[in-house]
Short mmCIF file of C-alpha atoms and ligand atoms in Angstrom, two decimals:
data_model
loop_
_atom_site.label_atom_id
_atom_site.label_comp_id
_atom_site.label_asym_id
_atom_site.label_seq_id
_atom_site.Cartn_x
_atom_site.Cartn_y
_atom_site.Cartn_z
CA MET A 1 0.67 -0.17 0.40
CA THR A 2 1.22 3.35 -1.02
CA GLN A 3 1.07 5.58 1.89
CA ALA A 4 -0.51 8.80 1.93
CA LYS A 5 0.95 12.10 0.92
CA ALA A 6 2.33 14.52 3.39
CA ASP A 7 -0.13 17.78 3.67
CA ILE A 8 2.49 20.06 4.05
CA GLY A 9 6.72 20.14 4.35
CA VAL A 10 8.78 20.79 7.38
CA TYR A 11 12.24 21.85 6.47
CA GLY A 12 14.11 22.15 9.71
CA LEU A 13 13.92 20.37 13.30
CA GLY A 14 15.47 22.99 15.47
CA THR A 15 13.83 24.63 18.50
CA MET A 16 10.77 26.33 16.28
CA GLY A 17 10.35 23.69 13.12
CA SER A 18 9.88 20.63 15.21
CA ALA A 19 6.94 22.52 17.80
CA LEU A 20 5.28 23.74 14.26
CA ALA A 21 5.33 19.54 12.73
CA LEU A 22 3.64 18.35 16.47
CA ASN A 23 1.40 21.44 16.70
CA LEU A 24 0.44 20.06 12.59
CA ALA A 25 0.67 16.60 12.98
CA GLU A 26 -1.47 17.00 16.44
CA GLN A 27 -4.16 18.97 14.31
CA GLY A 28 -4.44 16.02 12.01
CA PHE A 29 -1.85 17.28 9.44
CA ARG A 30 0.32 14.95 7.20
CA VAL A 31 3.42 16.49 7.52
CA ALA A 32 6.91 15.17 5.55
CA VAL A 33 9.97 16.50 8.12
CA THR A 34 13.88 16.98 7.05
CA ASN A 35 16.39 18.30 8.93
CA ARG A 36 20.26 19.31 6.73
CA GLU A 37 21.95 17.00 9.74
CA THR A 38 20.03 13.51 8.76
CA ALA A 39 20.80 12.90 12.08
CA TRP A 40 17.56 14.22 13.94
CA ILE A 41 15.05 12.89 12.27
CA GLY A 42 15.15 9.89 13.50
CA ASP A 43 15.42 10.61 16.73
CA PHE A 44 12.46 14.30 16.32
CA VAL A 45 10.27 11.02 15.44
CA LYS A 46 11.27 8.89 17.97
CA GLU A 47 10.67 12.05 20.59
CA ALA A 48 7.08 12.43 18.72
CA GLY A 49 5.67 10.11 20.81
CA PRO A 50 1.54 9.10 19.68
CA LEU A 51 2.18 11.76 17.31
CA ALA A 52 4.55 9.47 14.96
CA THR A 53 2.29 8.14 12.96
CA ALA A 54 1.79 11.19 11.48
CA LEU A 55 4.48 12.00 10.35
CA ILE A 56 6.78 11.24 7.16
CA PRO A 57 10.61 11.57 7.90
CA ALA A 58 13.16 11.98 4.66
CA GLU A 59 16.43 11.65 5.06
CA THR A 60 17.00 13.07 1.05
CA LEU A 61 15.11 16.67 0.51
CA GLU A 62 13.94 15.38 -3.05
CA SER A 63 12.51 12.17 -1.64
CA PHE A 64 11.67 15.44 1.08
CA VAL A 65 9.19 17.21 -1.87
CA SER A 66 8.39 13.89 -3.80
CA ALA A 67 6.92 12.70 0.27
CA ILE A 68 4.09 16.61 -0.85
CA LYS A 69 0.51 15.92 -2.21
CA THR A 70 0.74 18.95 -4.36
CA PRO A 71 0.71 21.84 -4.92
CA ARG A 72 2.66 21.83 -2.16
CA THR A 73 3.35 23.60 1.07
CA ILE A 74 7.13 23.79 2.15
CA LEU A 75 7.50 25.33 5.65
CA PHE A 76 11.00 26.07 5.91
CA MET A 77 12.70 26.94 9.88
CA ILE A 78 15.72 28.12 9.20
CA PRO A 79 17.75 30.58 9.83
CA SER A 80 17.46 33.45 8.39
CA GLY A 81 19.66 34.17 5.53
CA ALA A 82 22.08 33.02 3.49
CA PRO A 83 20.48 29.48 4.55
CA MET A 84 17.61 31.22 2.95
CA ASP A 85 18.64 32.16 -0.47
CA ALA A 86 20.48 28.24 -1.09
CA MET A 87 17.65 26.31 0.16
CA ILE A 88 15.24 28.10 -1.99
CA GLU A 89 17.72 26.83 -4.77
CA ALA A 90 18.49 24.20 -4.30
CA VAL A 91 14.73 22.92 -3.91
CA LEU A 92 13.42 25.31 -6.81
CA PRO A 93 14.71 22.74 -9.29
CA LEU A 94 12.03 20.12 -7.70
CA LEU A 95 9.61 21.88 -7.25
CA ALA A 96 5.80 22.11 -9.90
CA GLU A 97 4.05 24.76 -11.01
CA GLY A 98 1.57 26.17 -7.84
CA ASP A 99 3.80 24.97 -5.50
CA THR A 100 4.71 27.03 -2.44
CA ILE A 101 8.16 28.22 -0.13
CA ILE A 102 7.68 29.65 3.34
CA ASP A 103 10.34 31.46 5.66
CA GLY A 104 8.70 31.00 8.62
CA GLY A 105 12.18 32.72 10.75
CA ASN A 106 12.40 35.84 10.81
CA ALA A 107 14.04 36.82 7.56
CA ASP A 108 14.50 40.71 7.13
CA PHE A 109 11.63 41.60 4.91
CA ASN A 110 13.78 43.48 1.85
CA ASP A 111 14.75 39.59 1.42
CA THR A 112 11.29 38.81 1.71
CA ARG A 113 10.18 41.16 -1.52
CA ARG A 114 13.18 40.36 -3.30
CA ARG A 115 12.80 36.59 -2.88
CA PHE A 116 8.75 37.22 -3.50
CA LYS A 117 10.88 38.60 -6.67
CA GLU A 118 12.89 36.81 -8.66
CA LEU A 119 10.58 33.17 -7.77
CA SER A 120 7.61 35.10 -9.79
CA GLY A 121 7.35 33.53 -13.58
CA THR A 122 9.25 30.68 -12.18
CA GLY A 123 5.61 28.93 -10.64
CA ALA A 124 6.19 28.63 -7.74
CA HIS A 125 5.39 31.25 -4.72
CA PHE A 126 7.23 31.86 -2.46
CA VAL A 127 5.66 33.26 1.32
CA GLY A 128 7.84 35.14 4.65
CA MET A 129 5.68 34.32 7.81
CA GLY A 130 6.44 35.59 10.75
CA VAL A 131 6.10 33.46 13.82
CA SER A 132 5.74 34.44 17.39
CA GLY A 133 5.34 32.91 20.49
CA GLY A 134 8.12 31.09 20.89
CA ALA A 135 8.69 27.29 21.18
CA LYS A 136 5.35 26.17 22.97
CA GLY A 137 3.85 29.04 21.10
CA ALA A 138 4.89 27.28 18.32
CA ARG A 139 4.26 23.33 19.35
CA HIS A 140 0.17 25.16 20.83
CA GLY A 141 -0.81 28.14 18.67
CA PRO A 142 2.03 30.72 17.90
CA SER A 143 -0.21 34.08 16.23
CA MET A 144 1.20 33.79 12.78
CA MET A 145 1.56 36.62 9.90
CA VAL A 146 1.18 36.06 6.97
CA GLY A 147 2.75 38.32 3.16
CA GLY A 148 2.93 36.67 -0.11
CA THR A 149 -0.38 35.08 -3.22
CA GLN A 150 -3.48 35.06 -2.67
CA HIS A 151 -3.58 31.59 -4.47
CA SER A 152 -0.32 30.78 -0.82
CA TRP A 153 -2.61 31.80 1.28
CA ASP A 154 -6.05 29.18 -0.17
CA GLN A 155 -3.15 26.00 -0.59
CA LEU A 156 -1.71 27.76 3.34
CA ARG A 157 -4.68 28.59 5.37
CA PRO A 158 -7.39 25.55 6.41
CA MET A 159 -3.15 24.67 8.55
CA ALA A 160 -2.18 28.36 9.30
CA GLU A 161 -6.20 28.37 10.87
CA ALA A 162 -6.13 25.32 12.60
CA ILE A 163 -2.49 25.47 14.72
CA ALA A 164 -2.02 29.16 15.02
CA ALA A 165 -3.99 30.22 18.98
CA LYS A 166 -7.55 31.84 18.94
CA PHE A 167 -8.62 34.86 20.48
CA GLU A 168 -12.34 34.58 21.41
CA ASP A 169 -12.23 31.83 18.41
CA ASP A 170 -10.75 33.90 15.80
CA PRO A 171 -7.10 32.38 14.68
CA CYS A 172 -4.62 34.59 15.16
CA VAL A 173 -3.40 33.80 12.04
CA ALA A 174 -3.97 36.15 8.88
CA HIS A 175 -2.39 37.22 4.72
CA LEU A 176 -1.98 40.13 5.04
CA GLY A 177 -0.41 41.98 2.03
CA PRO A 178 2.09 40.13 -0.64
CA ASP A 179 5.76 40.11 -0.78
CA GLY A 180 7.23 41.32 2.56
CA ALA A 181 4.07 42.62 4.32
CA GLY A 182 3.99 39.24 6.57
CA HIS A 183 7.75 39.86 7.83
CA PHE A 184 7.32 43.60 8.00
CA VAL A 185 3.98 43.34 10.21
CA LYS A 186 5.99 40.48 12.53
CA THR A 187 9.54 43.18 12.68
CA VAL A 188 7.50 46.00 13.80
CA HIS A 189 6.36 43.02 16.97
CA ASN A 190 9.74 42.47 17.75
CA GLY A 191 10.99 46.47 18.01
CA ILE A 192 7.23 46.90 20.08
CA GLU A 193 8.31 43.45 22.42
CA TYR A 194 12.09 45.51 22.71
CA ALA A 195 10.07 48.75 23.82
CA ASP A 196 7.97 46.72 26.47
CA MET A 197 9.85 44.03 28.00
CA GLN A 198 12.53 47.65 28.35
CA MET A 199 10.25 49.63 29.66
CA ILE A 200 8.77 46.89 32.07
CA ALA A 201 13.23 46.61 33.07
CA GLU A 202 13.18 50.44 33.65
CA VAL A 203 10.54 49.99 36.31
CA TYR A 204 12.09 47.47 38.09
CA GLY A 205 15.24 49.55 37.85
CA LEU A 206 13.72 52.47 39.45
CA LEU A 207 11.58 50.27 41.85
CA ARG A 208 15.89 48.56 42.95
CA ASP A 209 17.96 50.84 43.05
CA GLY A 210 15.92 54.18 43.49
CA ALA A 211 13.72 52.38 45.94
CA GLY A 212 15.54 49.52 47.80
CA TRP A 213 12.95 46.27 46.64
CA ASP A 214 13.98 43.43 46.52
CA ALA A 215 13.37 40.71 43.58
CA PRO A 216 10.20 39.45 44.73
CA ARG A 217 8.47 41.74 45.82
CA ILE A 218 8.91 44.17 43.08
CA GLY A 219 8.10 40.19 41.34
CA ALA A 220 4.81 40.51 43.43
CA LEU A 221 3.99 43.76 42.28
CA PHE A 222 3.94 43.48 38.80
CA GLU A 223 2.01 39.81 39.62
CA GLY A 224 -0.51 42.26 40.50
CA TRP A 225 -0.80 44.16 37.59
CA GLN A 226 -1.05 41.14 35.95
CA GLU A 227 -4.08 41.78 37.22
CA GLY A 228 -5.63 44.96 35.91
CA PRO A 229 -5.36 46.66 32.31
CA LEU A 230 -1.15 45.49 32.22
CA SER A 231 -2.19 41.77 32.30
CA SER A 232 -0.20 40.67 29.43
CA TYR A 233 2.29 38.23 28.61
CA LEU A 234 6.41 40.27 28.78
CA ILE A 235 4.65 41.42 32.24
CA GLU A 236 3.67 37.59 33.26
CA VAL A 237 6.65 36.78 32.59
CA SER A 238 8.32 39.65 34.06
CA ALA A 239 6.80 38.17 37.16
CA ALA A 240 7.54 35.32 37.34
CA ALA A 241 10.65 35.47 36.22
CA LEU A 242 11.43 37.80 39.50
CA LEU A 243 9.90 35.10 41.65
CA THR A 244 11.99 32.21 40.21
CA VAL A 245 15.01 31.49 42.50
CA ASP A 246 18.60 29.40 41.77
CA PRO A 247 18.48 26.59 43.69
CA GLU A 248 22.24 26.35 42.95
CA THR A 249 22.66 30.12 45.49
CA GLY A 250 19.10 29.98 46.76
CA GLN A 251 19.33 34.05 45.19
CA PRO A 252 16.46 35.07 43.50
CA MET A 253 16.70 34.00 40.05
CA VAL A 254 17.31 37.77 38.71
CA ASP A 255 20.36 38.79 40.79
CA VAL A 256 22.84 36.14 39.44
CA ILE A 257 22.20 36.87 35.85
CA VAL A 258 24.51 39.02 33.97
CA ASP A 259 22.80 42.75 33.10
CA GLN A 260 23.96 42.09 28.84
CA ALA A 261 21.53 41.85 27.21
CA GLY A 262 21.36 40.18 23.65
CA GLN A 263 19.80 40.91 20.10
CA LYS A 264 19.45 38.71 16.79
CA GLY A 265 18.15 42.12 14.56
CA THR A 266 14.55 42.47 14.12
CA GLY A 267 14.33 44.86 16.67
CA ARG A 268 17.32 47.34 15.08
CA TRP A 269 15.36 46.71 11.98
CA THR A 270 12.06 48.40 13.46
CA VAL A 271 14.72 51.27 14.09
CA ILE A 272 15.91 50.69 9.98
CA GLU A 273 13.56 50.31 8.60
CA ALA A 274 11.41 54.01 10.77
CA LEU A 275 14.40 56.02 10.42
CA LYS A 276 14.53 55.44 6.55
CA MET A 277 10.71 56.42 6.01
CA GLY A 278 10.84 59.33 7.61
CA GLU A 279 9.28 58.23 11.11
CA SER A 280 10.43 58.25 14.86
CA ALA A 281 10.12 55.31 16.77
CA ASN A 282 12.08 56.64 19.95
CA THR A 283 10.89 54.07 22.22
CA ILE A 284 12.32 50.95 20.14
CA GLU A 285 14.96 53.61 19.11
CA ALA A 286 15.62 53.20 22.79
CA ALA A 287 15.12 50.46 23.79
CA VAL A 288 17.82 48.44 20.84
CA GLY A 289 20.44 51.41 22.37
CA ALA A 290 19.60 50.29 25.87
CA ARG A 291 21.00 46.22 25.13
CA GLY A 292 24.38 47.98 22.73
CA TRP A 293 24.95 49.83 26.23
CA SER A 294 24.81 46.98 27.73
CA SER A 295 27.28 45.00 26.69
CA GLU A 296 29.22 47.95 27.34
CA LYS A 297 29.70 46.06 30.34
CA SER A 298 32.74 46.63 31.36
CA LYS A 299 33.00 50.39 30.47
CA ARG A 300 30.13 50.87 32.76
CA GLU A 301 32.53 48.93 35.07
CA ILE A 302 34.96 51.72 34.76
CA ALA A 303 32.50 54.95 34.37
CA GLU A 304 30.94 54.13 37.73
CA PRO A 305 33.90 55.11 40.19
CA LEU A 306 35.00 58.20 38.22
CA LEU A 307 31.42 59.88 36.50
CA THR A 308 29.16 61.47 39.18
CA ALA A 309 25.00 60.89 39.19
CA GLY A 310 24.65 64.60 40.54
CA THR A 311 21.85 63.53 41.69
CA LEU A 312 18.28 65.08 43.65
CA GLU A 313 15.99 64.65 45.98
CA ALA A 314 12.61 63.37 44.57
CA ALA A 315 9.91 60.50 45.84
CA ILE A 316 9.98 57.31 44.67
CA PRO A 317 6.87 56.94 42.33
CA SER A 318 4.07 55.54 44.05
CA GLU A 319 2.57 52.00 42.54
CA THR A 320 -0.37 53.23 41.41
CA ASP A 321 2.30 55.83 39.35
CA LEU A 322 4.20 53.33 37.60
CA GLU A 323 1.90 51.53 37.20
CA ALA A 324 0.61 54.11 35.28
CA ALA A 325 3.17 54.70 33.35
CA LEU A 326 3.61 51.70 31.99
CA ILE A 327 0.43 51.85 30.40
CA ALA A 328 0.90 55.40 28.92
CA ALA A 329 3.94 54.04 27.74
CA ARG A 330 3.06 51.14 26.34
CA ILE A 331 0.23 52.53 24.07
CA ILE A 332 2.80 55.01 22.99
CA ALA A 333 5.14 52.33 21.49
CA HIS A 334 1.80 50.17 20.35
CA ALA A 335 1.49 53.99 18.90
CA GLN A 336 4.90 54.23 17.09
CA GLY A 337 4.97 51.04 15.52
CA PHE A 338 1.47 51.48 14.34
CA ARG A 339 2.21 54.21 12.62
CA LEU A 340 5.39 52.31 11.37
CA LEU A 341 3.34 50.01 9.63
CA GLY A 342 0.95 52.88 7.99
CA ALA A 343 3.87 54.32 6.76
CA ALA A 344 5.27 50.98 4.94
CA SER A 345 1.61 50.18 4.11
CA GLU A 346 1.72 53.65 1.59
CA GLU A 347 5.16 52.17 1.09
CA PHE A 348 5.23 49.06 -0.29
CA ASP A 349 1.45 49.33 -1.53
CA TRP A 350 0.06 46.90 1.34
CA SER A 351 -3.37 47.81 2.33
CA LEU A 352 -2.24 47.17 5.99
CA ASP A 353 -5.75 46.09 8.12
CA MET A 354 -4.51 47.31 11.25
CA VAL A 355 -7.94 46.16 13.06
CA ARG A 356 -6.94 42.58 11.23
CA ILE A 357 -2.76 42.56 12.52
CA SER A 358 -4.11 43.56 16.78
CA GLU A 359 -6.72 41.46 16.50
CA ILE A 360 -3.90 38.62 15.74
CA TRP A 361 -1.63 40.11 18.18
CA ARG A 362 -4.31 39.43 21.11
CA ALA A 363 -2.63 36.15 21.66
CA GLY A 364 -0.03 33.73 21.09
CA CYS A 365 2.79 36.17 20.46
CA ILE A 366 5.15 37.43 22.30
CA ILE A 367 3.34 41.23 23.55
CA ARG A 368 -0.03 39.68 23.15
CA SER A 369 -2.06 41.92 25.99
CA ALA A 370 -5.32 43.68 27.22
CA LEU A 371 -3.26 46.34 25.01
CA LEU A 372 -4.02 45.22 21.93
CA ASP A 373 -8.10 44.31 22.29
CA ASP A 374 -8.76 47.76 23.19
CA LEU A 375 -5.97 48.98 20.34
CA ALA A 376 -8.40 46.24 17.58
CA THR A 377 -11.43 48.19 18.90
CA ALA A 378 -9.77 51.76 18.78
CA PHE A 379 -8.92 50.76 14.39
CA ARG A 380 -12.81 49.39 14.26
CA ASP A 381 -13.55 52.86 14.57
CA GLU A 382 -12.35 55.14 12.53
CA VAL A 383 -9.13 56.33 13.53
CA PRO A 384 -8.77 60.16 13.56
CA HIS A 385 -5.49 60.58 10.78
CA GLY A 386 -4.97 57.19 11.43
CA HIS A 387 -2.95 57.45 14.22
CA VAL A 388 -4.29 55.85 17.22
CA ILE A 389 -3.83 58.05 19.79
CA LEU A 390 -6.10 60.11 18.31
CA SER A 391 -9.00 57.39 18.57
CA PRO A 392 -11.48 58.36 21.43
CA ASN A 393 -11.12 55.68 24.59
CA ILE A 394 -6.99 55.51 24.04
CA ALA A 395 -6.90 59.42 24.47
CA GLU A 396 -9.13 58.93 27.01
CA THR A 397 -6.63 57.25 28.78
CA LEU A 398 -3.33 58.55 28.03
CA ALA A 399 -4.67 61.44 29.34
CA GLN A 400 -5.43 59.76 33.11
CA LYS A 401 -1.25 58.54 32.88
CA LEU A 402 -0.33 61.15 31.14
CA PRO A 403 0.52 62.88 34.85
CA SER A 404 2.06 59.89 36.34
CA LEU A 405 4.61 58.86 32.65
CA ARG A 406 5.67 62.70 34.13
CA ARG A 407 5.81 61.61 37.66
CA VAL A 408 7.28 58.78 36.66
CA VAL A 409 10.23 60.26 34.37
CA VAL A 410 11.06 63.18 36.75
CA ALA A 411 11.72 60.36 39.52
CA GLY A 412 13.77 59.01 37.00
CA ALA A 413 15.97 61.83 35.91
CA SER A 414 16.31 63.19 39.51
CA LEU A 415 17.72 59.83 41.19
CA GLY A 416 19.43 58.71 37.93
CA THR A 417 18.24 56.13 36.37
CA ALA A 418 18.43 56.01 33.37
CA LEU A 419 14.70 55.62 31.96
CA PRO A 420 15.58 55.80 28.23
CA ALA A 421 11.44 54.70 26.69
CA LEU A 422 10.29 55.26 29.45
CA SER A 423 11.26 59.21 28.76
CA ALA A 424 11.07 58.18 24.77
CA ALA A 425 7.95 57.90 25.22
CA LEU A 426 7.00 60.59 27.21
CA ALA A 427 9.07 63.24 24.14
CA TRP A 428 7.26 61.35 21.64
CA TYR A 429 4.46 62.30 22.95
CA ASP A 430 4.91 65.32 24.05
CA SER A 431 6.17 66.31 20.48
CA THR A 432 2.97 64.50 18.70
CA ARG A 433 0.79 66.63 20.89
CA ARG A 434 2.22 70.81 20.00
CA GLY A 435 1.09 72.28 17.22
CA ARG A 436 3.89 74.13 16.79
CA GLY A 437 6.97 71.97 17.52
CA THR A 438 10.76 74.72 17.86
CA THR A 439 11.91 73.50 14.60
CA ASN A 440 11.25 76.09 13.19
CA LEU A 441 14.78 77.52 14.90
CA ILE A 442 15.89 74.34 12.98
CA GLN A 443 15.38 76.00 9.98
CA ALA A 444 16.97 79.75 10.85
CA GLN A 445 19.63 77.31 11.21
CA ARG A 446 20.04 75.35 8.53
CA ASP A 447 19.41 78.62 6.63
CA PHE A 448 21.57 80.34 8.54
CA PHE A 449 24.79 78.24 7.37
CA GLY A 450 23.67 77.02 3.82
CA ALA A 451 21.00 78.84 2.73
CA HIS A 452 18.52 75.60 2.83
CA GLY A 453 15.89 78.31 2.44
CA PHE A 454 12.93 78.07 5.01
CA ALA A 455 8.61 78.40 5.03
CA ARG A 456 6.98 81.21 6.20
CA THR A 457 4.21 81.12 8.93
CA ASP A 458 2.39 84.45 6.63
CA GLN A 459 3.73 83.47 2.56
CA ASP A 460 3.86 81.15 1.18
CA GLY A 461 7.31 80.35 -0.49
CA LYS A 462 10.68 79.02 0.11
CA PHE A 463 12.41 82.37 1.32
CA ASN A 464 15.87 82.76 3.04
CA ALA A 465 17.08 85.50 5.45
CA VAL A 466 19.28 87.72 6.07
CA TRP A 467 21.40 86.93 8.02
CA PRO A 468 24.29 88.32 9.81
CA ASP A 469 27.79 88.26 10.08
CA LEU A 470 29.26 85.91 12.68
CA ALA A 471 32.38 87.13 14.68
CA SER A 472 34.02 83.77 14.12
CA GLU A 473 33.41 82.27 11.02
CA GLY A 474 35.46 85.74 8.82
CA THR A 475 34.41 88.12 7.21
C1 6PG B 501 8.65 36.01 19.42
C2 6PG B 501 10.13 36.42 19.34
C3 6PG B 501 11.40 35.50 18.74
C4 6PG B 501 12.45 36.43 19.08
C5 6PG B 501 13.17 36.92 18.29
C6 6PG B 501 13.89 38.10 19.53
O1 6PG B 501 7.48 36.91 18.23
O2 6PG B 501 8.16 34.68 19.33
O3 6PG B 501 10.12 38.22 19.33
O4 6PG B 501 10.66 35.77 17.68
O5 6PG B 501 11.96 36.26 20.93
O6 6PG B 501 14.01 36.34 18.18
O7 6PG B 501 15.00 38.18 19.62
P1 6PG B 501 16.01 38.97 20.81
O8 6PG B 501 15.33 39.69 21.58
O9 6PG B 501 17.24 38.15 19.97
O10 6PG B 501 16.48 39.80 19.07
#
């Protein structure tokens, strides 16, 4: 008897690939599986237990591809960059008209756009799919952001919807647009993730260094916040991490962890793309920068006894203020992310659906939170000028929480506890809400030294002023 063909193939049995393959198998799909190091395949199938009957292990690329029913859906869960290009080159000659290759890694959306273009005309389709939720999410319900053709989406959709996280029965997966749309949305998701993690860490820092609280006390506070409007996966994780004890020393786990944060690139890409599009995502930039500073630990240690703090007396903000400040700053970080999505949607003609994006971020992904449901509601109503902080309910929440954010930023500045992301959020808000800013002086400076010209408030056109000669410039 010939074996039934697979509904999908998963190439790459690392943490994410194996979790997705088992999730698909559990949802009743037949899954062809393979891996570059073939030794892993047998172990993976053995560990799959009863789900092994749904798996078709293959040791060669040829047998893997021919085990999948046509039109084929092949999910690659491999390191982004050159390995993906190499695999496309290897698999393309084996594919038939209508087959779809999916890159489920954290790829640079510029690469995804290029690959999509390179494959168009070959008969095969290319999908860039952002997968969020870490290993547990991939195994039991991730959030997925799909870019590519409608043809590929029609193929993938039943499987993607079956394995996705559900928010009140709504699967957290959507086809968001062509080419790089899915990977761009995932990149911005990660940018927001960076900002949110950083802002939570800043509140931790204020309580640890300013107020002298120990980790369990801060963890307990965060645990309480999880019951309120800050409810989110990242607060839950932070609370649980702060309450975890190191079995070797009996100390709080966080106290034995070195304060140097790694990064794989998605936060940085978000900032780069923001700057390219002339948008400010300063909370995300602050978060990326903070990880950069963190890696310069030896320099910070040298500087500590040498640089005066010049601190001022200040009271530690109340728990209510800290909670409210985080709520306001979280809204602002998300608003920055959504502005970026709006700008990219226009630039690349993607027609991104902000309602759907906020909806599929409500469960499964790392930034899932109560706020995302509020943002989905806000986007469902007309968002004034596409700017979510102008939505009445969101603007009202911000209005209530802003004084707390100000008190927290003032306390951090006075006590010498760096709050780069929280301060950035406040500066962004204050810049956004001011009809007349201060770049009139920037324009004057530019015209002064470079005759760059400026617009006037009272006349149309471009003008230059006659500026005085400066002694320092000679005459
Ligand atoms: C997710 C995560 C996941 C991962 C990122 C961030 O959505 O599941 O964002 O993709 O945690 O790669 O990694 P870095 O912090 O190492 O950049």
